Short mmCIF file of C-alpha atoms in Angstrom, two decimals:
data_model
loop_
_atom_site.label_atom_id
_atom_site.label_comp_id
_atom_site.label_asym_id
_atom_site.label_seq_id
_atom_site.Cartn_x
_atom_site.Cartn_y
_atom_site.Cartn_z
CA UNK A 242 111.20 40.05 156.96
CA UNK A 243 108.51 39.07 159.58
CA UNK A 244 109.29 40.85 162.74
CA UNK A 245 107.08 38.77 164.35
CA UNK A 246 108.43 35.69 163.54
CA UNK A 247 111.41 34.43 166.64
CA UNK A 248 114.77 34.37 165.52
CA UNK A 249 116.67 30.95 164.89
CA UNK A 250 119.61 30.73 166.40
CA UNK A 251 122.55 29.64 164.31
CA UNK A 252 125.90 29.73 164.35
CA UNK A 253 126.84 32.26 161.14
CA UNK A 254 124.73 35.49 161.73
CA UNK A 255 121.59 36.50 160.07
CA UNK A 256 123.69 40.12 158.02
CA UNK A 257 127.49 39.22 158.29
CA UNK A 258 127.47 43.26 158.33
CA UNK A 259 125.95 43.78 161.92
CA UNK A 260 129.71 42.77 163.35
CA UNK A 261 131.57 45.44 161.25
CA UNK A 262 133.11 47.76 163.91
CA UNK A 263 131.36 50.65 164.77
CA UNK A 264 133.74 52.45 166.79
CA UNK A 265 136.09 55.76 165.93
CA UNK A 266 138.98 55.21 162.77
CA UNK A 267 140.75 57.41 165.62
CA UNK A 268 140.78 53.79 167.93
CA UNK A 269 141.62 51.55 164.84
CA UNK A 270 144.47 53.67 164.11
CA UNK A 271 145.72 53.68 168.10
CA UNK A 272 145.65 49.89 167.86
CA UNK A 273 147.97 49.69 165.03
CA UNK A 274 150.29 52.08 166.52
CA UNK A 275 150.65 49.88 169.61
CA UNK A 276 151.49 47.24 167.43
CA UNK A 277 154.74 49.01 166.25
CA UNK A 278 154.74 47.69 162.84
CA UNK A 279 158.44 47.91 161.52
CA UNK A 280 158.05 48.05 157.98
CA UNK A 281 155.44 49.53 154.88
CA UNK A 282 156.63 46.52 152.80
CA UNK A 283 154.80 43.17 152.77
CA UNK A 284 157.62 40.68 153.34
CA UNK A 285 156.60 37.00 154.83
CA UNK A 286 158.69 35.14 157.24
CA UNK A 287 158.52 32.02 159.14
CA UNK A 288 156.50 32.43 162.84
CA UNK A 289 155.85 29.50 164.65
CA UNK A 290 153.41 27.13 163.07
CA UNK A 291 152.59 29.94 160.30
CA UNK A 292 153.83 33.28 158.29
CA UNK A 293 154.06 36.38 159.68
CA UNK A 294 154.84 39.58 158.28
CA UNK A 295 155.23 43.02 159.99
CA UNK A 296 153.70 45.82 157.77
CA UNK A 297 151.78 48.37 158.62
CA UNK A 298 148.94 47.01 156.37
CA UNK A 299 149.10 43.33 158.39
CA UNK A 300 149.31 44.74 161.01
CA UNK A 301 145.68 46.84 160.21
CA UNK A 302 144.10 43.21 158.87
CA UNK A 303 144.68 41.67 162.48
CA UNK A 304 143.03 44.57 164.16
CA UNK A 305 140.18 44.72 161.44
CA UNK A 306 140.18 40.76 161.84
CA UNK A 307 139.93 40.85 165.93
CA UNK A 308 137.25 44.03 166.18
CA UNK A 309 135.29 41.95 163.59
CA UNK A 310 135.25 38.95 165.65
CA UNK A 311 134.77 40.68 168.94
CA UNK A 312 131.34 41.80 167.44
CA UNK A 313 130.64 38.35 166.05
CA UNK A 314 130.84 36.65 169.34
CA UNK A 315 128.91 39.49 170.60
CA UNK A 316 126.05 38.77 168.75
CA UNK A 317 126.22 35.06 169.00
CA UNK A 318 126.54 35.07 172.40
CA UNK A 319 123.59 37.37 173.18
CA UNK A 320 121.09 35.14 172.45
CA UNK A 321 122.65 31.58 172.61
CA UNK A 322 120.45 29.45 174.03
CA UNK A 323 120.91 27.52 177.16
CA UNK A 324 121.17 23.87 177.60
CA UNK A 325 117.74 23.73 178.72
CA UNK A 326 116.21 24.91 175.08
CA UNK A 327 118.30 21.74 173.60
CA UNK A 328 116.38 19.18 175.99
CA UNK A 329 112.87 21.09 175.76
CA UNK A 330 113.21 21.15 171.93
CA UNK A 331 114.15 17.33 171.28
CA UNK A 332 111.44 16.76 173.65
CA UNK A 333 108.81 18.39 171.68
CA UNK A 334 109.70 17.13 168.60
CA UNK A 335 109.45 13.70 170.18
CA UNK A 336 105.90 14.77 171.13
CA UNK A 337 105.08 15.99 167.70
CA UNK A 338 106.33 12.97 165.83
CA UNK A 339 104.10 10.51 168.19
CA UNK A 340 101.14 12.99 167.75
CA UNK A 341 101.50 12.96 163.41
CA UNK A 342 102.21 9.31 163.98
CA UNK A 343 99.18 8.69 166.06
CA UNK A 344 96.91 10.54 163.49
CA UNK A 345 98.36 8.95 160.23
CA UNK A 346 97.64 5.61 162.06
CA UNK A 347 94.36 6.28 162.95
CA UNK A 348 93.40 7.09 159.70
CA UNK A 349 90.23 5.64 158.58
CA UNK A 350 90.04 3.91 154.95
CA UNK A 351 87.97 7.38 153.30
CA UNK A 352 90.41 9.26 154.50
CA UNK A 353 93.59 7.15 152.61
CA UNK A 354 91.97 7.05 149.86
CA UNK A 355 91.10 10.93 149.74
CA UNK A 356 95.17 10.97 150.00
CA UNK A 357 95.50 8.58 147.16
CA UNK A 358 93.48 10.70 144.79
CA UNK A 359 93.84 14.35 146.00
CA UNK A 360 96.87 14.52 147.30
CA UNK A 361 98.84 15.59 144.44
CA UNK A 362 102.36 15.22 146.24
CA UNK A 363 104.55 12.37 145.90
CA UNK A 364 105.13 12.24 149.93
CA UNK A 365 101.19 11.98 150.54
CA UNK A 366 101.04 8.67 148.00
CA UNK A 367 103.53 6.64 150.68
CA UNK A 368 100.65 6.63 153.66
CA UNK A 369 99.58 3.60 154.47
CA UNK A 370 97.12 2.60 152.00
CA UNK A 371 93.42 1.83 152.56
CA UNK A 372 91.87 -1.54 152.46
CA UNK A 373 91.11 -2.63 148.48
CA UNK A 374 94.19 -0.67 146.98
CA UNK A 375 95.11 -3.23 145.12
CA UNK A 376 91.00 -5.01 144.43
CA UNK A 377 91.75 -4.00 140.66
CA UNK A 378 95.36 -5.40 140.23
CA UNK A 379 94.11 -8.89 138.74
CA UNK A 380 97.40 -10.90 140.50
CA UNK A 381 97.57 -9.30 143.50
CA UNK A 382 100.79 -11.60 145.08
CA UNK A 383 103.34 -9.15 144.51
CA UNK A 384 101.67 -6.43 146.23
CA UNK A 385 101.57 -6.39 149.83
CA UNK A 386 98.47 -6.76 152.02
CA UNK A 387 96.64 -3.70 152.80
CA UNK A 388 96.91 -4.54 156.64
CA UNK A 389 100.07 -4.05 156.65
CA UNK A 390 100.41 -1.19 155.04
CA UNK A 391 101.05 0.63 158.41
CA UNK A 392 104.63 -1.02 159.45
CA UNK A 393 105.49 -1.01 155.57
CA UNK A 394 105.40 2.96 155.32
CA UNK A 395 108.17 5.12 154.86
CA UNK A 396 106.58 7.60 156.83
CA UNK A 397 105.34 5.42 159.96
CA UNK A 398 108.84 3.92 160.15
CA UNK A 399 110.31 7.32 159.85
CA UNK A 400 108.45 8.89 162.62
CA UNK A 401 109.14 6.18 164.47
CA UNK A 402 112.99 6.68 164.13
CA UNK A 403 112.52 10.27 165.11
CA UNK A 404 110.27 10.15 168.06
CA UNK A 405 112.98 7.07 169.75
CA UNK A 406 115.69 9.40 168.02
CA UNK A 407 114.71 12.76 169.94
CA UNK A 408 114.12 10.92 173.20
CA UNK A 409 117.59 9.64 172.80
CA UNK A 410 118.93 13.54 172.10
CA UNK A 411 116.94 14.47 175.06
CA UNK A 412 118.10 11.69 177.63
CA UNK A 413 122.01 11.46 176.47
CA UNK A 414 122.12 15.39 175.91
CA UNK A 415 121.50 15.51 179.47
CA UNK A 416 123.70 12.63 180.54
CA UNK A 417 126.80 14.43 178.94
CA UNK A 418 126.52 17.27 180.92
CA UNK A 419 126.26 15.47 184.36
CA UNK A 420 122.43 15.47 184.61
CA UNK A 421 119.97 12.54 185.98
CA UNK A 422 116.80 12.28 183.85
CA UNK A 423 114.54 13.99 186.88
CA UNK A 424 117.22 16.35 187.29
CA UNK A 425 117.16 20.37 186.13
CA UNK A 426 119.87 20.50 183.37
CA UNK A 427 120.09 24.18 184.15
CA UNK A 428 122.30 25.71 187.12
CA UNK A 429 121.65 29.55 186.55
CA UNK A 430 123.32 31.95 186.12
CA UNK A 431 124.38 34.00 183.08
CA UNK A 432 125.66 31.13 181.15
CA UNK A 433 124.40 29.66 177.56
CA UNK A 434 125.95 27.14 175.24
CA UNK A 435 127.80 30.09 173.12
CA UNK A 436 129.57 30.70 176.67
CA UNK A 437 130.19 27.73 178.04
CA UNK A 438 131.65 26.01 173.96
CA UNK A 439 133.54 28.82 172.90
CA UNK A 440 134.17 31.61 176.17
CA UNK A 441 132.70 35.02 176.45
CA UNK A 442 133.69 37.69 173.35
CA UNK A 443 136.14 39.36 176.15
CA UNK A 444 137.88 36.08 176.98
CA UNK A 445 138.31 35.53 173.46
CA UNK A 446 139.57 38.71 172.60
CA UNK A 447 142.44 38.60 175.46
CA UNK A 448 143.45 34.85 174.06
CA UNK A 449 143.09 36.11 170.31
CA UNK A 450 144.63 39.57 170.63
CA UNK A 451 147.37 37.82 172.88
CA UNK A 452 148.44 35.70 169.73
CA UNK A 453 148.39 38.92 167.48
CA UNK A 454 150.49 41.36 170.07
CA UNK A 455 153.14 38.97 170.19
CA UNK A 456 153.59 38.41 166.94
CA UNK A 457 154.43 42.01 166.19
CA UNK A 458 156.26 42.61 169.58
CA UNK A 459 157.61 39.46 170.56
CA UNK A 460 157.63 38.33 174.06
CA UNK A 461 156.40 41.84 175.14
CA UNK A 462 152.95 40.80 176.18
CA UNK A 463 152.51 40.68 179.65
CA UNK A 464 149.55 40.62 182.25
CA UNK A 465 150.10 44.41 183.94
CA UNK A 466 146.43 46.20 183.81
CA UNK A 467 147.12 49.12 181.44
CA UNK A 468 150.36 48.00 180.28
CA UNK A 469 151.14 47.73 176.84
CA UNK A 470 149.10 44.49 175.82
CA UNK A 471 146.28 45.89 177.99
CA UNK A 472 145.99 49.13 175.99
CA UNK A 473 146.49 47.28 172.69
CA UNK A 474 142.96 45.62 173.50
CA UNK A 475 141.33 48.17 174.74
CA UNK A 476 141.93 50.38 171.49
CA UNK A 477 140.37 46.78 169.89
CA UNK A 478 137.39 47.25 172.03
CA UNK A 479 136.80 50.57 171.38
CA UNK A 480 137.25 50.59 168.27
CA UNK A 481 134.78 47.11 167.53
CA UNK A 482 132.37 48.70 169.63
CA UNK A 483 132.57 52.51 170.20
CA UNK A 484 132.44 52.21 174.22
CA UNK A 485 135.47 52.58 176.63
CA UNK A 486 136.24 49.22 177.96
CA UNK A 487 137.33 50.35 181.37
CA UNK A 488 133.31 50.55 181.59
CA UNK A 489 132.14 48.12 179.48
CA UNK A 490 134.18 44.86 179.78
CA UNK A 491 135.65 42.91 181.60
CA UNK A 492 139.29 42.82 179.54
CA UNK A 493 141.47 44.26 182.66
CA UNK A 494 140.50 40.83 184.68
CA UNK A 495 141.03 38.91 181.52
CA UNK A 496 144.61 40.08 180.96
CA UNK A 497 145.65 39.60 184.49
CA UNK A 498 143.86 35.92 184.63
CA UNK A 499 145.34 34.78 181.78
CA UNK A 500 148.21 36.10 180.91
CA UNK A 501 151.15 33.86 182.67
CA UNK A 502 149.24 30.77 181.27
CA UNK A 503 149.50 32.27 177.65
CA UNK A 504 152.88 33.05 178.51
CA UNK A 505 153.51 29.40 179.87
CA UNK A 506 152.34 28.00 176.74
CA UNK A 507 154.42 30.11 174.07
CA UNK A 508 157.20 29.21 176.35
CA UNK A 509 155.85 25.05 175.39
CA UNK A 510 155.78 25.61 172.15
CA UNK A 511 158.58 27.24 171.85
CA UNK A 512 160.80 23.83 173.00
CA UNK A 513 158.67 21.70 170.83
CA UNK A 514 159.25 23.94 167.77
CA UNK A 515 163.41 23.71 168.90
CA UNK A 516 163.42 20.13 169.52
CA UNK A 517 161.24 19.79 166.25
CA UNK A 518 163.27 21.45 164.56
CA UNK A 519 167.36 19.52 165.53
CA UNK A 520 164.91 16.74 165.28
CA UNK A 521 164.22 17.43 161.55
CA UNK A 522 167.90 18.22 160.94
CA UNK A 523 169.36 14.45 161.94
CA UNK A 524 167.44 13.59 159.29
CA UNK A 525 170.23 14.68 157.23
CA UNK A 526 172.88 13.02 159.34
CA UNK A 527 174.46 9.89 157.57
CA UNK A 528 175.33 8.57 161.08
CA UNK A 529 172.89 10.44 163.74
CA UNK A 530 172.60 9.51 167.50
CA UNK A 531 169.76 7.03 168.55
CA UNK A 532 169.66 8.31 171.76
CA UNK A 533 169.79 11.81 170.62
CA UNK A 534 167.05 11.18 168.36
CA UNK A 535 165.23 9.42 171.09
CA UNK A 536 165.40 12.50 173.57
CA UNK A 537 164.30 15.04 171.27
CA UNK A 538 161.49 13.01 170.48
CA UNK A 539 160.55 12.43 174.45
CA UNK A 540 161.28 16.15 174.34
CA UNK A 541 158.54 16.99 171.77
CA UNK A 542 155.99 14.51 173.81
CA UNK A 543 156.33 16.13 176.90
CA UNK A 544 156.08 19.21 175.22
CA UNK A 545 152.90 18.60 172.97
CA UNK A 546 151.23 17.05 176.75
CA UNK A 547 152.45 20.25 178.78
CA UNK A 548 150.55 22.61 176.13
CA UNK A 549 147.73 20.69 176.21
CA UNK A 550 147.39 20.57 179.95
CA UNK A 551 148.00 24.40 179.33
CA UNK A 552 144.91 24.73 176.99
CA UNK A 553 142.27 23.17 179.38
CA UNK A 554 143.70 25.47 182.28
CA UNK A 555 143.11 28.35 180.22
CA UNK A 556 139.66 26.73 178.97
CA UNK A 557 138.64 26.44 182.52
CA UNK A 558 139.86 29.73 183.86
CA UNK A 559 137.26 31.80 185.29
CA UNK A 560 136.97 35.09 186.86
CA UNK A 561 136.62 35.56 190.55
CA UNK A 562 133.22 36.98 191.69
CA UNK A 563 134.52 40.24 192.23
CA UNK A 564 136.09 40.17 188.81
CA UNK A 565 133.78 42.82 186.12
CA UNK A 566 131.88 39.84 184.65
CA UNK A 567 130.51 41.88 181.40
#
């Protein structure tokens, strides 16, 4: 591979490998301890909107699964680009398609007809043609007229599309995040689109990790620094990345910022999933209750708009500027 070249940024990484963890077995083995698995037996049960099962060896695919991720956001994040690269990129393809389309217009007739007989490539025979194209064709009335040729093209009206198309990008791209036209779409800082769409790999890890902690011990995650859940992740991080987290993440503020909203929502769910569930069972009733029916449907409503309310506070939690911010 070119060194030289600059990296695309995408979405999936480049070697799916980079995000294996590359910490101690010694840390991987700690984290699945502090999940207390209570079994060596795969056995499935019902948890929540999914199955669970408490084995050792599930219990080792859910700290496998979060180190891996950890490292994947890592990477993704690390070179995300900012909203600023979005705008600067539509605009210069804009610029590029009016330059091709400027130069493709402007051909002289020599120059078409070069294309016609040299070009080799399907794509090249759909420029506009030059003037006595058709001279041999003895009934020329089906074909069009050479001066035309230029709005009938395939490839003028397609560069046309994507010049107006990436001015478009450039001018509502900015308009959905708040910005005027004249305006810097930028605000600083150590943000990028991979932070700002999907959180930073320590935020994640907290939310993910939170989901994972309490399905082994249930209802015994909580938001104490170097309590239980706490040293749960930081085994995770050490073990995804071979560092001690105390120095190299911001985890600690994490928990403590978003803990009692996590809580809050399991708590949610938890009274849709009941009412869900009594709902489900009238179903069976020959003669069931309208107005029962009625409030445990109001019940699941008020439920299902609580725990959404719940996800954009947690979406829109930050840390304080004293917070670690790594």
């Amino acid at each position: 591979m070119d060194s030289s070249r600059p990296r695309r940024w995408s979405f999936k990484l480049p070697r799916a490998e980079a995000a294996l963890p590359a910490g101690p077995f010694e840390s991987f083995e700690q984290a699945v301890q502090s999940l207390r698995p209570i079994s060596t037996m795969h056995r499935l049960s019902d948890f929540g909107e999914r199955q669970h099962c408490a084995c050792v060896s599930c219990a080792g695919n859910e700290v496998q699964r979060l180190a891996i991720e950890f490292n994947q956001n890592k990477l993704l994040e690390r070179d995300a680009p900012r909203a600023k690269h979005v705008v600067d990129r539509a605009n210069l393809i804009a610029e590029c398609a009016d330059q091709l389309l400027k130069a493709i217009k402007s051909t002289d007739d020599y120059t078409r007809k070069a294309f016609v007989e040299y070009g080799r490539y399907n794509s090249v025979q759909d420029l506009p043609v030059y003037s006595g194209y058709f001279d041999h064709v003895e009934d020329d009335d089906d074909y069009p007229d050479p001066a035309d040729s230029d709005s009938e093209s395939l490839w003028i009206q397609n560069l046309l599309e994507l010049r107006q198309g990436a001015r478009l990008v450039a001018a509502e791209f900015k308009k959905s995040r708040g910005a005027e036209r004249s305006a810097p779409i930028d605000k600083g800082g150590r943000t990028n689109l991979f932070k700002e769409g999907v959180g930073t790999p320590d935020r994640n890890l907290v939310i993910s990790g939170w989901s994972v902690f309490e399905t082994f011990q249930y209802k015994q995650a909580k938001g104490t620094e170097h309590g239980a859940f706490h040293g749960f992740l930081k085994h995770v991080f050490k073990y995804a990345t071979g560092r001690s987290s105390e120095r190299h993440s911001s985890i600690g503020s994490w928990v403590k910022a978003l803990a009692s909203l996590l809580r809050q929502r399991d708590d949610v769910f938890e009274r849709y999933l009941s009412a869900e569930m009594l709902y489900q069972m009238l179903g069976s009733d020959p003669d069931p209750s309208p107005l029962t029916r009625q409030k445990l449907a109001l019940a699941m409503m008020e439920a299902t708009d609580k725990r959404e309310i719940l996800n954009n506070r947690i979406r829109q939690t930050k840390l304080s500027k004293k917070a670690p911010q790594n």
